[in-house]
CSV table of C-alpha atoms in Angstrom, one decimal:
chain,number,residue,atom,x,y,z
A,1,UNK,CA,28.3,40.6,9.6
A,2,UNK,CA,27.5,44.4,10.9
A,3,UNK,CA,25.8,46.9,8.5
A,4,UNK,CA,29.0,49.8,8.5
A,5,UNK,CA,25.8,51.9,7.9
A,6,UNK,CA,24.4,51.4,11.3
A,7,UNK,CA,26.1,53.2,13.9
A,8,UNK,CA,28.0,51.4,16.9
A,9,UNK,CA,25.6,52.4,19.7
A,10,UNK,CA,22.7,51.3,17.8
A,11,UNK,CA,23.9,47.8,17.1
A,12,UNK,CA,25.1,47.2,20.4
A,13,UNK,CA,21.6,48.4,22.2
A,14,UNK,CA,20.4,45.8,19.7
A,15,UNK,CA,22.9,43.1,20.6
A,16,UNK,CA,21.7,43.6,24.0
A,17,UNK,CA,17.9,43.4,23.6
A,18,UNK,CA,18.4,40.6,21.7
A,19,UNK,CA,20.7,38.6,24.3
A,20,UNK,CA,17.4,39.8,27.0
A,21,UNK,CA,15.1,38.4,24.9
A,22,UNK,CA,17.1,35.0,24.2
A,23,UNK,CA,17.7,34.7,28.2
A,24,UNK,CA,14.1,35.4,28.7
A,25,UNK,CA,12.4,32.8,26.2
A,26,UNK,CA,15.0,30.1,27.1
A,27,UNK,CA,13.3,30.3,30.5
A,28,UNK,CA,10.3,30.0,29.3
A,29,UNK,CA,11.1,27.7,27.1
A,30,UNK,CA,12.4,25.5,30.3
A,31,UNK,CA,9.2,26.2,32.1
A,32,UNK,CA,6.7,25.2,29.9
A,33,UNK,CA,8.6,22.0,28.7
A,34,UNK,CA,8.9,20.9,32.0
A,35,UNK,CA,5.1,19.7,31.6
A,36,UNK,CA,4.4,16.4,30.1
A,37,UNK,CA,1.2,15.5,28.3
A,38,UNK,CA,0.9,12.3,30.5
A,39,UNK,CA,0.3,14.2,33.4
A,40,UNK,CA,-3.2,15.1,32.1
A,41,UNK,CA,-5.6,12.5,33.6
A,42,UNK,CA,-8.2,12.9,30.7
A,43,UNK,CA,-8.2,13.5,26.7
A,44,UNK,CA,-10.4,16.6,27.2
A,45,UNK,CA,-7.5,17.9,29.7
A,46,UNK,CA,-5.0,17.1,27.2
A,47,UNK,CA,-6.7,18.8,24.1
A,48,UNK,CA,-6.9,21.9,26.6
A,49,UNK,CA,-3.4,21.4,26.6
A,50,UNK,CA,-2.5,21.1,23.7
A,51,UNK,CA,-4.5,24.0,22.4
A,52,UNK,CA,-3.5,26.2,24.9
A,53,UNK,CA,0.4,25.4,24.4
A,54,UNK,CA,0.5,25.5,21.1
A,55,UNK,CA,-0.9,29.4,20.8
A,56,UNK,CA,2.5,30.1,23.0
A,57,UNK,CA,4.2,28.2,20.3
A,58,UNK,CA,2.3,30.0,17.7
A,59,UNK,CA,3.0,33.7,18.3
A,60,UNK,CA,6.6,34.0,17.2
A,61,UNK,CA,8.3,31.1,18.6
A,62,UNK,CA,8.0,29.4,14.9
A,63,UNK,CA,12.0,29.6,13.8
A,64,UNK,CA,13.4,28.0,16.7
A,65,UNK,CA,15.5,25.3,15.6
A,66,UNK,CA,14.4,21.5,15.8
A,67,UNK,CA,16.7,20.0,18.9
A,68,UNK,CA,14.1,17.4,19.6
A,69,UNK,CA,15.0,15.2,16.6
A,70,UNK,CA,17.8,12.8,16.5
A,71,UNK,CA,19.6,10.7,14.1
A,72,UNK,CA,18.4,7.4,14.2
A,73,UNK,CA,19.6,3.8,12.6
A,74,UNK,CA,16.5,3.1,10.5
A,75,UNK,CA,18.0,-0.6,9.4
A,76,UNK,CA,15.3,-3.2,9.3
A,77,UNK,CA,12.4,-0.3,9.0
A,78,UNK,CA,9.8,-0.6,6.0
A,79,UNK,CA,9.2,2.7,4.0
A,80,UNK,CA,5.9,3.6,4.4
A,81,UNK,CA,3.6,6.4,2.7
A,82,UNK,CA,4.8,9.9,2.7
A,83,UNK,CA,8.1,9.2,4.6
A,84,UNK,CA,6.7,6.9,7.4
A,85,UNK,CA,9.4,3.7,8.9
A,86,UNK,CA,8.1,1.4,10.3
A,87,UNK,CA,8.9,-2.2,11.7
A,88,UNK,CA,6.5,-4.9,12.8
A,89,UNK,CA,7.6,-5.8,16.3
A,90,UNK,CA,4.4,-8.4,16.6
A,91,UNK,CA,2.7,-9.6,14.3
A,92,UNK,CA,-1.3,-9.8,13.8
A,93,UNK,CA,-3.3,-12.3,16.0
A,94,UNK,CA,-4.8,-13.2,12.8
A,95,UNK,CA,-2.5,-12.6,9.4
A,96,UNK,CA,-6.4,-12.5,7.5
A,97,UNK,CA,-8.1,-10.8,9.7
A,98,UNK,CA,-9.6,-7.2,7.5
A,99,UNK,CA,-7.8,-4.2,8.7
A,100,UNK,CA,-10.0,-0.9,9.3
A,101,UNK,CA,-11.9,0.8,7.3
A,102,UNK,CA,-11.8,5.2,7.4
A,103,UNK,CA,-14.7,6.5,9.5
A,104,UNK,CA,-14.6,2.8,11.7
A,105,UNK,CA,-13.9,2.8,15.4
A,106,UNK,CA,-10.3,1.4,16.7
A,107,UNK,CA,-8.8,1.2,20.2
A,108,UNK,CA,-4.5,1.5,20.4
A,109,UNK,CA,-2.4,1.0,22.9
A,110,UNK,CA,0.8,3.5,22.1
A,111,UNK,CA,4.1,5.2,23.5
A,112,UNK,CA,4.9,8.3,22.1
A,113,UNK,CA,9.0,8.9,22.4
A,114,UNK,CA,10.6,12.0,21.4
A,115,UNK,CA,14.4,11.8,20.2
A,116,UNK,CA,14.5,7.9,19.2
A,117,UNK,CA,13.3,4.9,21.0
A,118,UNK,CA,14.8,4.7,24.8
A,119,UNK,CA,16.9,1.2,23.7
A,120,UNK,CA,18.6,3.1,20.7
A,121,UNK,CA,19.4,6.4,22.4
A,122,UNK,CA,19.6,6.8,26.2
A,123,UNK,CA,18.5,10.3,25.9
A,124,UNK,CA,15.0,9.4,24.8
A,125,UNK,CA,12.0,11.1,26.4
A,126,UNK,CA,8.6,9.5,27.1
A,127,UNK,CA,6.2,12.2,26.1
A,128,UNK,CA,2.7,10.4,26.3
A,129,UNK,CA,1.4,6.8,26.6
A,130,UNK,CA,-1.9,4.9,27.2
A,131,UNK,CA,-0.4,3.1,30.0
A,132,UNK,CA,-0.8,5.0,33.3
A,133,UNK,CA,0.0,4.3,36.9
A,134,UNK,CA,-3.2,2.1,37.2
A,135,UNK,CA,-2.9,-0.4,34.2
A,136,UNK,CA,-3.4,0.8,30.7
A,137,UNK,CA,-6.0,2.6,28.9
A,138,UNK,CA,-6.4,2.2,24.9
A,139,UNK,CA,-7.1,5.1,23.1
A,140,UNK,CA,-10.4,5.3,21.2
A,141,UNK,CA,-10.9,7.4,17.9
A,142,UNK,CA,-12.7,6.7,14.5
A,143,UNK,CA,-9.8,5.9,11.9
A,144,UNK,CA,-9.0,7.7,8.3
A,145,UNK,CA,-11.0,10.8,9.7
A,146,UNK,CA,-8.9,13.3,10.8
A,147,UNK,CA,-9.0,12.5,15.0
A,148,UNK,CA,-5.1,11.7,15.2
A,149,UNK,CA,-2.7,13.2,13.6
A,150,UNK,CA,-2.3,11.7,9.6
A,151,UNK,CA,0.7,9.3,10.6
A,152,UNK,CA,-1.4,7.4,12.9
A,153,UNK,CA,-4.5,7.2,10.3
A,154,UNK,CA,-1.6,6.6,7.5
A,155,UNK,CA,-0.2,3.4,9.8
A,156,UNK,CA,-3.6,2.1,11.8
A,157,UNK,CA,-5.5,1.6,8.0
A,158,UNK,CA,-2.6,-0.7,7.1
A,159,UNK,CA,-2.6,-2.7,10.5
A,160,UNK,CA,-4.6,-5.7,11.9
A,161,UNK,CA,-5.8,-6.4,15.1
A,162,UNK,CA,-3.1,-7.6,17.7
A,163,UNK,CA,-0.5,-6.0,15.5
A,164,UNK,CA,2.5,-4.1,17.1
A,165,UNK,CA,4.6,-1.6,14.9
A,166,UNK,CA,7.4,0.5,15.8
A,167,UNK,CA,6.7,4.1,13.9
A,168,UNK,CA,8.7,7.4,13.1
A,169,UNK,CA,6.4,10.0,12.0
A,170,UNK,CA,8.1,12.9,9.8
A,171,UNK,CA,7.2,16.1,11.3
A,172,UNK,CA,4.6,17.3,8.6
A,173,UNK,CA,2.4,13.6,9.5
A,174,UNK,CA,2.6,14.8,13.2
A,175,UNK,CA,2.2,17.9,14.9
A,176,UNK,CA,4.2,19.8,12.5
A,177,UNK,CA,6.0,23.8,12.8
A,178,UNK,CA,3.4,24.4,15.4
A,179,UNK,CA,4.4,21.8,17.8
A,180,UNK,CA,2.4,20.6,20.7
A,181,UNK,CA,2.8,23.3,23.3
A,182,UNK,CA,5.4,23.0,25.4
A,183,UNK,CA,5.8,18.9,25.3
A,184,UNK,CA,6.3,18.8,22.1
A,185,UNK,CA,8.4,21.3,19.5
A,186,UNK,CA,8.1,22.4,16.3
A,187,UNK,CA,9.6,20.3,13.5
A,188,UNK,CA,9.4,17.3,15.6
A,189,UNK,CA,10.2,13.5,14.5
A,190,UNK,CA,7.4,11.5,16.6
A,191,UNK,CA,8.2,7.8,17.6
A,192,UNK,CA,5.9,5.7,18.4
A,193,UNK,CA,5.4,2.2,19.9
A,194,UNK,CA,1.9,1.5,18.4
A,195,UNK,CA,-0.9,-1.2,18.6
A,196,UNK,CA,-3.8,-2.1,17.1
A,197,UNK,CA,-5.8,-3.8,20.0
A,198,UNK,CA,-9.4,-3.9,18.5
A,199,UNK,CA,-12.1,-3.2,15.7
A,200,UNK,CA,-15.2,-1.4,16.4
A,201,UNK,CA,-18.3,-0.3,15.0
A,202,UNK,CA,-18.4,1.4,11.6
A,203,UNK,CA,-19.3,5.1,11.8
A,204,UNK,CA,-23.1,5.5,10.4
A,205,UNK,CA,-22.3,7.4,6.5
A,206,UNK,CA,-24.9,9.5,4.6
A,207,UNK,CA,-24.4,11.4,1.7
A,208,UNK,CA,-22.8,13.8,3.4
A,209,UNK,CA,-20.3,11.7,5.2
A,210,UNK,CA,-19.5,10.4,2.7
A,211,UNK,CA,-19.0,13.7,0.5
A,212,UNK,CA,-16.5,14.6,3.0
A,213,UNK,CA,-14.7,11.1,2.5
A,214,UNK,CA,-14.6,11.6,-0.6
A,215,UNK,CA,-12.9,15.6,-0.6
A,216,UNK,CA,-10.8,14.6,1.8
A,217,UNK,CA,-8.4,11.6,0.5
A,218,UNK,CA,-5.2,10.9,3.6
C-alpha cells in the first residue's frame, strides 16, 4: 500500500528505480548461475569459487527468496540429527565394520542435486559430483572437523565403509543464507547421493587438538 504522505512523483521515480534494479540483478543473477561448480577441475579452484561467489551473494543479495528448494516425498527417509533424511540405498560392505572417528581421514564418492533427486523431479539440477568425465575421483577431508559442511560430518560419523545413503541437508547444515556463489542460493535444501568409500589414518591429537574437539561439539 502507498504512503498518501509521499507525493506521486516521488513514488513513481521510486517504482522505477526499483523495477531497474530488479531487471538489472536478474541478469546477473542469470549470469553468474550459469556457472557450475563441476566445471572447476581442482578443490583449490572450487574454494576460489566459492569464496569469490559468495561475497556477490553476501553484499545485499541476502532476502532473495529461496526458488531452489522443492517439495519433496520424504516416505521411506530416516530422521536424522538436526532435520537431516536420509535413506540407505546400499548397505555397508561390512554391517560391523567401526564407522569414523572426528579428526580421522575418509574418502566419498557424492552427487550433489539441487531441487530433489533427478528420478523424483525432472527439474533437478546436478550441481557438483566426484565423478568427472575421466572416471571418478573421491573426495578426501578429515571427518567431524569442520572441512565439509556440518551435514556431511553429521551423516559420514554415522556411516560405514561401502555404505550408500541418499541425504537432504536443511539449509542451516549446508551452505546456509549465504549460499554458494552463483551455483548455489541462499536458503538452499542440498541433496545428496553420498558414499562412504574408505577409512584413513587418524589425524595425530595433542592437547591442543584436542581442546578444540572438545569446544567444538557438531
Amino acid at each position: 500500500k502507498r504512503n498518501s504522505l509521499l507525493p506521486t512523483s516521488s513514488i513513481n521515480t521510486k517504482d522505477t528505480k526499483m523495477k531497474m534494479f530488479a531487471v538489472f540483478f536478474l541478469m546477473l543473477l542469470a549470469n553468474v548461475s550459469g556457472l557450475s561448480i563441476s566445471t572447476l577441475e581442482s578443490s583449490v579452484e572450487r574454494r576460489a569459487f566459492v569464496s569469490k561467489s559468495a561475497g556477490l551473494v553476501a553484499t545485499g543479495f541476502l532476502s532473495l527468496p529461496n526458488i531452489a528448494n522443492a517439495d519433496i516425498d520424504t516416505a521411506g527417509y530416516e530422521d536424522g540429527p538436526r532435520g537431516l533424511k536420509y535413506k540407505v540405498i546400499k548397505p555397508p560392505t561390512d554391517p560391523d565394520s567401526p564407522s569414523p572417528q572426528r579428526a580421522q581421514k575418509v574418502k566419498a564418492k557424492y552427487t550433489l542435486w539441487l531441487k530433489g533427486f533427478p528420478d523424483v523431479n525432472p527439474n533437478a539440477k546436478k550441481v557438483d559430483s566426484s565423478k568427472g568425465p575421466f572416471g571418478e575421483k573421491p573426495f578426501e577431508f578429515i571427518a567431524g572437523v569442520g572441512q565439509v559442511i556440518k551435514g556431511w560430518d553429521l551423516t559420514v560419523l554415522d556411516m560405514k565403509v561401502g555404505e550408500e545413503r541418499r541425504i537432504i541437508v536443511p539449509s542451516d547444515l549446508g551452505y546456509g543464507a549465504r549460499g554458494a556463489g552463483g551455483a548455489i542460493p541462499g536458503g538452499s535444501t542440498l541433496y545428496f547421493d553420498l558414499e562412504l568409500v574408505e577409512l584413513g589414518q587418524m589425524s595425530q591429537l595433542g592437547p591442543e587438538q584436542l581442546k578444540w574437539l572438545e569446544d567444538n561439539p557438531l
